[in-house]
Coordinates of C-alpha atoms in Angstrom, one line a residue:
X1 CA 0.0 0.0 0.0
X2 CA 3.1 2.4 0.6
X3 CA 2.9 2.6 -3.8
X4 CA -0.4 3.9 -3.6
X5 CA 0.2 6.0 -0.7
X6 CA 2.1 8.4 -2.7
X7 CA -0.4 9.1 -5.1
X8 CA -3.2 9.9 -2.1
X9 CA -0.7 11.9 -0.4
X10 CA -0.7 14.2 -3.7
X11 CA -4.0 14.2 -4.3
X12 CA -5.1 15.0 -0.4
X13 CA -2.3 17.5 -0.7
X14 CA -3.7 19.4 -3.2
X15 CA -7.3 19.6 -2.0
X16 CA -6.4 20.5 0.9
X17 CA -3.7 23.5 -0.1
X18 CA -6.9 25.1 -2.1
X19 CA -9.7 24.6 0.6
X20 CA -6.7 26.2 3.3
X21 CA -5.6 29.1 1.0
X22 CA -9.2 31.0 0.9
X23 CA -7.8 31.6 4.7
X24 CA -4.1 31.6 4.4
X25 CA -2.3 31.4 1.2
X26 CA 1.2 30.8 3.1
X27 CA -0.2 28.0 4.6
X28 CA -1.4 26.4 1.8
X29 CA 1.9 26.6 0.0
X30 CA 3.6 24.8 2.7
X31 CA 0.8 22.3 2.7
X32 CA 2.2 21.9 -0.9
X33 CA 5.6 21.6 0.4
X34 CA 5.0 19.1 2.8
X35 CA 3.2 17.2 0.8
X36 CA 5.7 16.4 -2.0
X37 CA 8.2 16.5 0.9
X38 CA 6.6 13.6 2.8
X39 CA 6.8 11.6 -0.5
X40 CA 10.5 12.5 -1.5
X41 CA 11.1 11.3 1.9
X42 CA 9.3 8.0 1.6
X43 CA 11.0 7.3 -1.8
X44 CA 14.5 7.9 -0.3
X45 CA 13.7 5.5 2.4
X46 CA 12.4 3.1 -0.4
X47 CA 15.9 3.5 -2.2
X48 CA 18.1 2.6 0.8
X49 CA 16.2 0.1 1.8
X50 CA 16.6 -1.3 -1.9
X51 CA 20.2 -0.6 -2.0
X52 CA 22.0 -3.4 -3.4
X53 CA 19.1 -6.2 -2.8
X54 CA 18.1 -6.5 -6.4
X55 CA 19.5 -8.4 -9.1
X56 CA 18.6 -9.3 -12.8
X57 CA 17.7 -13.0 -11.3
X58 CA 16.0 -12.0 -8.2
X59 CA 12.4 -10.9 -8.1
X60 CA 11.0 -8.2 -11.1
X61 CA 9.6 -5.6 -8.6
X62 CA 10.7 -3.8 -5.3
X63 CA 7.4 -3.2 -3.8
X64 CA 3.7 -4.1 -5.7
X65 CA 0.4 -2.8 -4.9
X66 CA -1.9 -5.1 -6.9
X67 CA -5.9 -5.9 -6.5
X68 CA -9.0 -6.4 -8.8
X69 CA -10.8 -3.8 -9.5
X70 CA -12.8 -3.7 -12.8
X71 CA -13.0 -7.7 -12.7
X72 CA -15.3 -8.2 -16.2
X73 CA -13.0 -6.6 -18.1
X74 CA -9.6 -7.6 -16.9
X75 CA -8.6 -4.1 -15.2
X76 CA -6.5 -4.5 -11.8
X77 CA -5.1 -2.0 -9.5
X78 CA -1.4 -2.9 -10.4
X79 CA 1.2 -0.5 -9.3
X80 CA 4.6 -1.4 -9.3
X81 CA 8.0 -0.6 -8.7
X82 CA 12.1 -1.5 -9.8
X83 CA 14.9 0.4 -10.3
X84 CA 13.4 2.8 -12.9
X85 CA 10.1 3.7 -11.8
X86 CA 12.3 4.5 -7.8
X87 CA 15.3 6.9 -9.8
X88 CA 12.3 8.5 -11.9
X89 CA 10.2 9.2 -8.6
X90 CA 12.9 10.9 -6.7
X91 CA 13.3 13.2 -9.4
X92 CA 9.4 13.9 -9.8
X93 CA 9.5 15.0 -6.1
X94 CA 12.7 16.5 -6.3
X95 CA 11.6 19.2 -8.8
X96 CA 7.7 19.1 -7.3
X97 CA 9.4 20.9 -4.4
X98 CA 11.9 23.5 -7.0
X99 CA 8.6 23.9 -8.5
X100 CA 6.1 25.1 -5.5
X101 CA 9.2 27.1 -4.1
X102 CA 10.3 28.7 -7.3
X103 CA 7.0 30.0 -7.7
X104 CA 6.9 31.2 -4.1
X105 CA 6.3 35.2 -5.2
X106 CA 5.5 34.6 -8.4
X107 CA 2.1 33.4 -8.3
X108 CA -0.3 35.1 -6.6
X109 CA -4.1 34.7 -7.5
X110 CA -5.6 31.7 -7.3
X111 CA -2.9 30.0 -4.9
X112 CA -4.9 27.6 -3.5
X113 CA -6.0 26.2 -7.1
X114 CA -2.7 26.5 -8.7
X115 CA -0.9 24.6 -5.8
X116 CA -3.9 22.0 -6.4
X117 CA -2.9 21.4 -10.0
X118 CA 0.3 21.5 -9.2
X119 CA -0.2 18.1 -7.0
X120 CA -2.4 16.7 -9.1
X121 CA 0.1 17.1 -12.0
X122 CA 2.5 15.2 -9.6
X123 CA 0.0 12.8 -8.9
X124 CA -0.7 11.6 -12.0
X125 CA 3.0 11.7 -13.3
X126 CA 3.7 8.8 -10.1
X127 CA 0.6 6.8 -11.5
X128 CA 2.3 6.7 -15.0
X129 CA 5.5 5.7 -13.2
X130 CA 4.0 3.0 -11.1
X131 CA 1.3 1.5 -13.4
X132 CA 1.5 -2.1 -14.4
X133 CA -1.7 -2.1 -15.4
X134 CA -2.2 -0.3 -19.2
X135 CA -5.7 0.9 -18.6
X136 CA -4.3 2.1 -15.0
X137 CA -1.6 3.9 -17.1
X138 CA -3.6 5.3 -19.2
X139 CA -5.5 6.9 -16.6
X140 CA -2.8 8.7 -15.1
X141 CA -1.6 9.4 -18.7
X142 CA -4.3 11.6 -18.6
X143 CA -4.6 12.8 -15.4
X144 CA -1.3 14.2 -16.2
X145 CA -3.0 16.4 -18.8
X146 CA -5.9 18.6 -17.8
X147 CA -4.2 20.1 -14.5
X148 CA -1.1 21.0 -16.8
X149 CA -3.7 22.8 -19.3
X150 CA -5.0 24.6 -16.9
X151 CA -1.4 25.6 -15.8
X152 CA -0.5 26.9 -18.8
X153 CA -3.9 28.4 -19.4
X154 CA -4.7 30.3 -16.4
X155 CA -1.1 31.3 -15.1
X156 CA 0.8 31.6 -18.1
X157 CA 2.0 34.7 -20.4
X158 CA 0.3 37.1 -22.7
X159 CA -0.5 33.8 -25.3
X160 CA -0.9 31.2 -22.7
X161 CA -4.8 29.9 -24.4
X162 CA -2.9 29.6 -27.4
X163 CA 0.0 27.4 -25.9
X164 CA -2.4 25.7 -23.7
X165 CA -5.1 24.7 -26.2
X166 CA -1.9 23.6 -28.8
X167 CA -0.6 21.4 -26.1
X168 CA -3.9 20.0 -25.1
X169 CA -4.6 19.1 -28.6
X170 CA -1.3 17.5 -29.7
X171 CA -0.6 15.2 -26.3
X172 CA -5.0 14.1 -26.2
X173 CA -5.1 13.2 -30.1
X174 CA -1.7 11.1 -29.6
X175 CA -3.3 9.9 -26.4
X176 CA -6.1 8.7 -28.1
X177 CA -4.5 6.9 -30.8
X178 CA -2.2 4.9 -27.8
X179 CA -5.5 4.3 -25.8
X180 CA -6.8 2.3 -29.8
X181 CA -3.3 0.5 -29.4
X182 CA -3.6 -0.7 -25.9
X183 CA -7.1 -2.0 -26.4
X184 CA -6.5 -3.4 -29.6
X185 CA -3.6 -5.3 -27.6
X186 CA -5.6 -6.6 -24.9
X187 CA -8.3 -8.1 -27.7
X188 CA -5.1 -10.1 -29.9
X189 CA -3.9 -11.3 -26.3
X190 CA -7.3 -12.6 -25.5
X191 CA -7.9 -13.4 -29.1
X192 CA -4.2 -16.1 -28.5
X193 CA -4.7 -17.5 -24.9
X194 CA -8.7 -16.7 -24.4
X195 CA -8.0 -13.8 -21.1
X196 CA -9.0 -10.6 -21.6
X197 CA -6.4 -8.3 -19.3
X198 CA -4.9 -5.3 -19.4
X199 CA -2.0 -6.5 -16.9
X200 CA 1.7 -5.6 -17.8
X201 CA 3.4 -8.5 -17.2
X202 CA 0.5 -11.0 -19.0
X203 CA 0.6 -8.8 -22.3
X204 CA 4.4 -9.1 -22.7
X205 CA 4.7 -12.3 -24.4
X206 CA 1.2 -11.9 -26.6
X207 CA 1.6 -13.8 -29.9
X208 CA 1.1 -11.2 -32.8
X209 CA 1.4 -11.2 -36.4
X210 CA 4.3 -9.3 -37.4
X211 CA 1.7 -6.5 -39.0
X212 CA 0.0 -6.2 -35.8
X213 CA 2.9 -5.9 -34.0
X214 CA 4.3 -2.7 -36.2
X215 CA 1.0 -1.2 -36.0
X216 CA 0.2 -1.6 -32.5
X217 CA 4.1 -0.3 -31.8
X218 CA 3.5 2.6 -33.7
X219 CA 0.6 3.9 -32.1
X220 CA 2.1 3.7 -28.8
X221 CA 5.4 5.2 -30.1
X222 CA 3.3 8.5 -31.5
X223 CA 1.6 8.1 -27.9
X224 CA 5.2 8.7 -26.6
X225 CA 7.1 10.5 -29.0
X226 CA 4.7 13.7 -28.8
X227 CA 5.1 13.9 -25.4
X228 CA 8.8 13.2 -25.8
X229 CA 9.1 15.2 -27.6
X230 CA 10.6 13.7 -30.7
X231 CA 11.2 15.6 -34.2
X232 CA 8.3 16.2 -35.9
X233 CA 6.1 15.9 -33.0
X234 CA 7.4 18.9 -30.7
X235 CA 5.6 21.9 -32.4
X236 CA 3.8 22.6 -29.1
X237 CA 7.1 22.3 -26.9
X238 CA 8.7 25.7 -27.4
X239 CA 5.0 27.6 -27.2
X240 CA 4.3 26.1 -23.9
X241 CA 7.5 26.2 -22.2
X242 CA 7.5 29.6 -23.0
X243 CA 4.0 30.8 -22.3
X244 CA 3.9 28.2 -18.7
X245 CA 4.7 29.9 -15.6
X246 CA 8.2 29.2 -13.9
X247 CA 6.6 26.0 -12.2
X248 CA 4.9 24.7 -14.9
X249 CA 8.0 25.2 -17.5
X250 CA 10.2 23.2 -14.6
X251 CA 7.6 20.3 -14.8
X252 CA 6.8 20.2 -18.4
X253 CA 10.8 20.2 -19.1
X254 CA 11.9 17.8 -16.3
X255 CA 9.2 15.4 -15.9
X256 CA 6.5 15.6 -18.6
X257 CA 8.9 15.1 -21.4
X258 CA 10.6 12.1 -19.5
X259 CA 6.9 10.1 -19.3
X260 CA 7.4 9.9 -23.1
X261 CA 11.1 8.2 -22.9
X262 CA 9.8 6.5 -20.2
X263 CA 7.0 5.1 -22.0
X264 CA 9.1 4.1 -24.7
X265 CA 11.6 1.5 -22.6
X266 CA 8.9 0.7 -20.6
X267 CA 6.6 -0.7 -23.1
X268 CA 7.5 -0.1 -26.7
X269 CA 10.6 -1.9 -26.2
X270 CA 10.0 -5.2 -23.9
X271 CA 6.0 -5.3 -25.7
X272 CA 6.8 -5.3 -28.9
X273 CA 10.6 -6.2 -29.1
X274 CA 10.4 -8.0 -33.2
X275 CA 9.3 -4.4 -34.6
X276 CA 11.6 -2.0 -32.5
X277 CA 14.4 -4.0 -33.7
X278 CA 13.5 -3.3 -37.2
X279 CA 12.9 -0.4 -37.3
X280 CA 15.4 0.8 -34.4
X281 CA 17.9 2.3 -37.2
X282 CA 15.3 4.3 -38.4
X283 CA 14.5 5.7 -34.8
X284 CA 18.4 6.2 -34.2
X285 CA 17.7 8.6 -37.0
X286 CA 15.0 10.2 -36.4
X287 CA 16.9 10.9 -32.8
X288 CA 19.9 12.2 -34.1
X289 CA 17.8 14.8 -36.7
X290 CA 16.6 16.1 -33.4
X291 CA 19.7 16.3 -31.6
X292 CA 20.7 18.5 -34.7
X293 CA 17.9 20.2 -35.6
X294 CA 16.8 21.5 -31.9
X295 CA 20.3 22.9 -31.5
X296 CA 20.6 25.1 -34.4
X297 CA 17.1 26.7 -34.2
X298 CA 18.2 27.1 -30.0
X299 CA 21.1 29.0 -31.5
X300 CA 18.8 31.0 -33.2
X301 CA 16.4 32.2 -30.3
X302 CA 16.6 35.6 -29.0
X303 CA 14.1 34.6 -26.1
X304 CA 15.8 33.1 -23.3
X305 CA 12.6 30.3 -22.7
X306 CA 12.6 29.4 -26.0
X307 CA 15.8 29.0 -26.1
X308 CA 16.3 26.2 -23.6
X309 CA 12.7 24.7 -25.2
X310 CA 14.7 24.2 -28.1
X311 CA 17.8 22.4 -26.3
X312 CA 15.0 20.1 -24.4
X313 CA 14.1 18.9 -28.4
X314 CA 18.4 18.0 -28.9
X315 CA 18.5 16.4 -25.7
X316 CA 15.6 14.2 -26.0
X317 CA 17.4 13.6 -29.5
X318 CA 20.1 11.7 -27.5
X319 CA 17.4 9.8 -25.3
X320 CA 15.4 8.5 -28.7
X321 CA 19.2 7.8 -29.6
X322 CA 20.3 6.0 -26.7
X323 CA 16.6 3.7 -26.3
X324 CA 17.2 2.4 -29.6
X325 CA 20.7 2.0 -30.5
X326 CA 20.0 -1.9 -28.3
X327 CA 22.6 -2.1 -25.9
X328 CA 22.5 -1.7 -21.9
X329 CA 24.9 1.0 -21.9
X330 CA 23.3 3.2 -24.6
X331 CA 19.9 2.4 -22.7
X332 CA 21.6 3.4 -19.1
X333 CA 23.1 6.8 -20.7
X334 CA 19.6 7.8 -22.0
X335 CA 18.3 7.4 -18.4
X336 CA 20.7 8.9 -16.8
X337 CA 20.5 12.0 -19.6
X338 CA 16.9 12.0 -18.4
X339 CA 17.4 12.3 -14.9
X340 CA 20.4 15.5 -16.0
X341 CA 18.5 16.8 -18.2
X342 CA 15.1 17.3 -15.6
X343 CA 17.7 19.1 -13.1
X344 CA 19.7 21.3 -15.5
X345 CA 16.9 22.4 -17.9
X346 CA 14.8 22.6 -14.9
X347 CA 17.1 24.7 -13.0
X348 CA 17.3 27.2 -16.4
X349 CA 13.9 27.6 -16.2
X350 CA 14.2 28.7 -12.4
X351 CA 16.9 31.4 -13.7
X352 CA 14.6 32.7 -16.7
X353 CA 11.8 32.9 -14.5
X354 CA 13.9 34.8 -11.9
X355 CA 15.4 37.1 -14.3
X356 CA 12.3 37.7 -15.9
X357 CA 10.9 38.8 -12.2
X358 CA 13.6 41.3 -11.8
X359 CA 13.7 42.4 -15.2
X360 CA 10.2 41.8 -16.7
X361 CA 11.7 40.5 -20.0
X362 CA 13.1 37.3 -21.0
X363 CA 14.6 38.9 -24.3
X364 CA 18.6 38.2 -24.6
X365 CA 19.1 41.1 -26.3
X366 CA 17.8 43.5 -23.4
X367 CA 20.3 41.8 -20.9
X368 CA 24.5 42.0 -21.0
X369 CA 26.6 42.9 -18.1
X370 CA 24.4 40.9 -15.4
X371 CA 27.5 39.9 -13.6
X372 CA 28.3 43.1 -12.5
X373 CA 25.1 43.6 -10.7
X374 CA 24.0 39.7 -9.6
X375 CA 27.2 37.9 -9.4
X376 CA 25.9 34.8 -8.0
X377 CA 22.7 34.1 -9.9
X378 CA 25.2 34.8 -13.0
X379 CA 27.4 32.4 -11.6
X380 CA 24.7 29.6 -11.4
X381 CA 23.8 30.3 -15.0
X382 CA 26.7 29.7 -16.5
X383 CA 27.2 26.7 -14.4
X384 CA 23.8 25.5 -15.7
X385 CA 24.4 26.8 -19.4
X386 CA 27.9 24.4 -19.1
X387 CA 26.2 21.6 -17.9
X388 CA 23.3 22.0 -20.9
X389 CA 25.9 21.5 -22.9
X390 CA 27.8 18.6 -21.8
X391 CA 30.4 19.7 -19.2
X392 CA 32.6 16.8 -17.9
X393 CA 32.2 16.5 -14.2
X394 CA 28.3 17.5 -14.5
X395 CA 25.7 15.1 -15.0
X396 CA 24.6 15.7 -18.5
X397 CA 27.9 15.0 -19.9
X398 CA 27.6 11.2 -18.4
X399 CA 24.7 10.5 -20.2
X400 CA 25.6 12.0 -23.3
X401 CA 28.6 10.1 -23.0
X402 CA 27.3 6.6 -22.5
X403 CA 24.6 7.1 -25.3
X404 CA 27.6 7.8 -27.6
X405 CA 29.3 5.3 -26.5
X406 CA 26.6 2.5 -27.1
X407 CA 25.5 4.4 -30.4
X408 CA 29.1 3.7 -31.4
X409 CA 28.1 -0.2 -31.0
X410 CA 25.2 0.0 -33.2
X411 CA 26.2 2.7 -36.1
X412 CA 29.0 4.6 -36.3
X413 CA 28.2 6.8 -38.8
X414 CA 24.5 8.2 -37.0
X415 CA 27.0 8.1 -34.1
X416 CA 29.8 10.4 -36.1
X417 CA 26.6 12.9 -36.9
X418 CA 25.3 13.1 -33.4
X419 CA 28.8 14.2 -32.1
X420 CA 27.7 17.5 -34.6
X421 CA 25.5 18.5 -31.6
X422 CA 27.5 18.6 -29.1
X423 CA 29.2 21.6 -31.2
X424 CA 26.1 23.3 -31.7
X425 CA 24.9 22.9 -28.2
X426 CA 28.6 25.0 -27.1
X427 CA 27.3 27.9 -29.7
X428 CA 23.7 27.9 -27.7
X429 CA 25.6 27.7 -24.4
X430 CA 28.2 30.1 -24.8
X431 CA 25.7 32.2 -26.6
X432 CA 23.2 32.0 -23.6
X433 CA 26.4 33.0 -21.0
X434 CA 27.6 35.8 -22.6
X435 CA 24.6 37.1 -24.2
X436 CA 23.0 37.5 -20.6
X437 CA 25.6 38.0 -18.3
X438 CA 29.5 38.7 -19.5
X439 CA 30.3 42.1 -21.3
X440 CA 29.5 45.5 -20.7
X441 CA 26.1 46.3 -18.5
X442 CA 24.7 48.6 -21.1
X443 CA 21.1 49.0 -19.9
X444 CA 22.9 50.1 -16.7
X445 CA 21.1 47.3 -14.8
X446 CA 20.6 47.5 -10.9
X447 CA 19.2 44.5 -9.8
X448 CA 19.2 42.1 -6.0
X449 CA 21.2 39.1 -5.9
X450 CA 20.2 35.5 -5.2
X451 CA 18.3 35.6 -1.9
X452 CA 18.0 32.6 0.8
X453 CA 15.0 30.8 -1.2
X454 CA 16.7 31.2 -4.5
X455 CA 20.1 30.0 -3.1
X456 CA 18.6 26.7 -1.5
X457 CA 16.7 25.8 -4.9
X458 CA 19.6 26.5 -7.2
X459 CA 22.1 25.1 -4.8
X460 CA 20.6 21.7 -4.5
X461 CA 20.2 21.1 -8.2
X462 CA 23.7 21.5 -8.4
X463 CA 25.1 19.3 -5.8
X464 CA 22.7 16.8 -7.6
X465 CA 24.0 17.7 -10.8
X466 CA 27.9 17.4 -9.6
X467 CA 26.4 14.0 -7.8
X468 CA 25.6 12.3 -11.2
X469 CA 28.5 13.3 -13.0
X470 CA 31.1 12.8 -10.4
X471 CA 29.8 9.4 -8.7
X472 CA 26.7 8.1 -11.7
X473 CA 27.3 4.7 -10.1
X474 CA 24.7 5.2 -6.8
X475 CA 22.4 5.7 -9.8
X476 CA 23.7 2.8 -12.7
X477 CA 23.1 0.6 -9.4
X478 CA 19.7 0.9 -8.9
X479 CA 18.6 1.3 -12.8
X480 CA 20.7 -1.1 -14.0
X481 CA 18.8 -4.8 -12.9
X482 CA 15.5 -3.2 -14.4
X483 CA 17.0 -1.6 -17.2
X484 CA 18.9 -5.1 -18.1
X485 CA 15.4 -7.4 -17.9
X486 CA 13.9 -4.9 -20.5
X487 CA 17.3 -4.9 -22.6
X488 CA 17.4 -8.3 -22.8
X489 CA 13.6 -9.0 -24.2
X490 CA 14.3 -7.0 -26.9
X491 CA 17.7 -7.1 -27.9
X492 CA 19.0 -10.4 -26.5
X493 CA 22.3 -10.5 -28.2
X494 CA 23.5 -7.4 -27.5
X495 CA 23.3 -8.5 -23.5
X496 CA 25.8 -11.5 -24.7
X497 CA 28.3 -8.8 -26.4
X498 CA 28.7 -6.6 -23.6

């Protein structure tokens, strides 16, 4: 029951913080606070308590919550948990807490409501982590979505509705088209053994033709890849992360994206394993034209949101590139790019949002010289820009790293081509840096330094950040049993090689 705990927590939470802020609006933020707090702490506890117990031949989950609930068609109450779904829920609490706190005096009409979205957004993101169940995923795949509308929509900038309805549109019609797969799966498996289920690990070995198989693969792949987001599908990325709020920017880049990679080794991989090795040299591609393609047109920004938007679409390039290049250490880089990328894009959202506080514009062009008159929060941005791009030492570079290095295995020459972005992404980063803070303060800006708040967000996402790229094995360790098992349904031989 401690699995479904954390999704009552978050839902109790966040009734509760808007009933308590028609009185107090303080308290209700910290009802927030605790709330995501009390489950960061309960997941820590769950990880060293797991430390080191499992193995590839022990047991497939650490802790299962699993009872009948829709009996005449098959639907259980099946959450679930191993290496991935624990590394993928710290960081969903981790950043619930930089989100509340980052937009601690920047939101302040409807508190109570947007802190209650806020935990519902939460929520639903653990469900899709924990779900073993796909109808019970699918639920929380959409639970995810209306609270983050209505973030966008109702807290956002000047064209938030348009942003909003955009992203609503793109992520529901994909949605939809995944929802057609997973029930279309659950008729071929009963169709082949005569049980109708929607249960995980009872749809993993379903008999299917090899044109069902590609089909049904492909709708969940769409499913996944818009929320990804993967080139073509990220047209709504850069008009919501720029028209979101602070909080809703930090969740949409560091979780919300990371449910679509998720989704893809979670299910398109070990469900359908025959078609995602055929057509895995075409989805190295499609990853690579990403990497490439989001960071040229980041070069090309002026707005500093945007701008990182665009970097999200290069580095989920590397993630596509790292889930389907079929070995265990592209696979581990790509997680543990996901898990960098959440903290290091997340925490350049923070910065924009707190610049754009102080100096109600996000344009680059309308900043220069902010060292001279915020030395720290300069300092912290260009720590952040160097770990966007891939700075040895910080976390990003060791997932980078390991995805290259597995991609290398597969196809050297996607492999040589990918390299290209790590070049572009030192144009966007430098570009970033000295466009905003080095030079000459020509629009003679006179702005506070970092305060307390400020320092206690941006200074733990970059002990975390030096954490993954000075010691990634705490974190290899507890992906690595989980991420082997799914390896090894789908690309057997390349478990053999390494």
């Amino acid at each position: 029951m401690i699995l479904l705990s954390l999704i009552l927590i978050l839902l109790v939470g966040g009734v509760s913080s808007w009933i308590v802020a028609r009185r107090h609006t303080t308290a209700a933020r910290w009802i927030a606070v605790a709330s995501a707090g009390a489950n960061l702490a309960v997941t820590i506890g769950l990880w060293i308590a797991n430390t080191g117990r499992s193995q590839p031949s022990m047991r497939r989950w650490l802790e299962e919550c699993n009872f009948s609930w829709i009996s005449q068609f098959g639907i259980r109450f099946h959450l679930a948990l191993d290496g991935l779904s624990l590394a993928l829920l710290l960081l969903t609490y981790f950043l619930g807490i930089v989100a509340i706190l980052s937009s601690w005096t920047e939101i302040r009409q409807r508190v109570g409501f947007f802190h209650f979205n806020l935990l519902w957004v939460l929520a639903g993101i653990t469900g899709v982590f924990l779900a073993a169940d796909l109808f019970v995923f699918y639920l929380f795949w959409e639970l995810m979505l209306v609270p983050m509308y209505l973030l966008i929509g109702i807290w956002g900038h000047e064209r938030r509705i348009y942003a909003a309805t955009k992203f609503f549109l793109f992520t529901q019609l994909s949605g939809l088209l995944m929802l057609i797969a997973i029930i279309s799966l659950a008729v071929l498996h009963q169709h082949a053994t005569g049980v109708f289920t929607f249960d995980y690990e009872h749809l993993l070995n379903t008999p299917l033709s090899p044109r069902s198989a590609r089909l049904l693969m492909l709708g969940f792949f769409v499913g996944f890849a818009v929320k990804l987001p993967a080139f073509p599908f990220h047209t709504w990325l850069p008009d919501a992360h720029t028209e979101a709020p602070t909080a809703g920017s930090v969740i949409l880049a560091g979780l919300l994206l990371k449910t679509g990679a998720y989704g893809l080794i979670r299910f398109v991989l070990p469900l359908f394993p025959v078609p995602s090795r055929e057509l895995a040299p075409f989805m190295m591609t499609v990853g690579v034209i990403g990497i490439l393609y989001g960071a040229v047109l980041a070069v090309a920004q002026t707005d500093i949101k945007r701008l990182v938007a665009y970097t999200s679409v290069s580095h989920m390039g590397f993630v596509l590139l790292g889930v389907f290049a079929g070995n265990e250490i592209a696979l581990e880089g790509a997680v543990i790019q996901m898990i960098s990328h959440g903290i290091s894009t997340g925490a350049l959202f923070v910065l924009a949002g707190l610049l754009q506080e102080r100096m109600h514009t996000r344009e680059i062009s309308q900043m220069g010289g902010l060292w001279e008159t915020m030395p720290a929060l300069s300092g912290a941005g260009l720590l952040f820009a160097m770990a966007s791009l891939g700075l040895p030492g910080l976390g990003d570079f060791v997932g980078e790293f390991l995805v290259l290095l597995g991609a290398y295995r597969a196809n050297i020459g996607l492999t040589a081509v990918a390299t290209l972005g790590l070049l572009s992404a030192t144009l966007y980063g430098l570009r970033f840096a000295q466009g905003a803070f080095h030079g000459p303060n020509v629009h003679h800006w006179s702005l506070p330094d970092m305060r307390l708040r400020e320092w206690t967000i941006l200074g733990s996402m970059i002990l975390c950040l030096l954490w993954i790229g000075l010691y990634p094995q705490s974190v290899l360790n507890t992906l690595r049993p989980s991420l082997a098992a799914m390896q090894q349904s789908t690309f057997p031989q390349e478990i053999v090689r390494r």
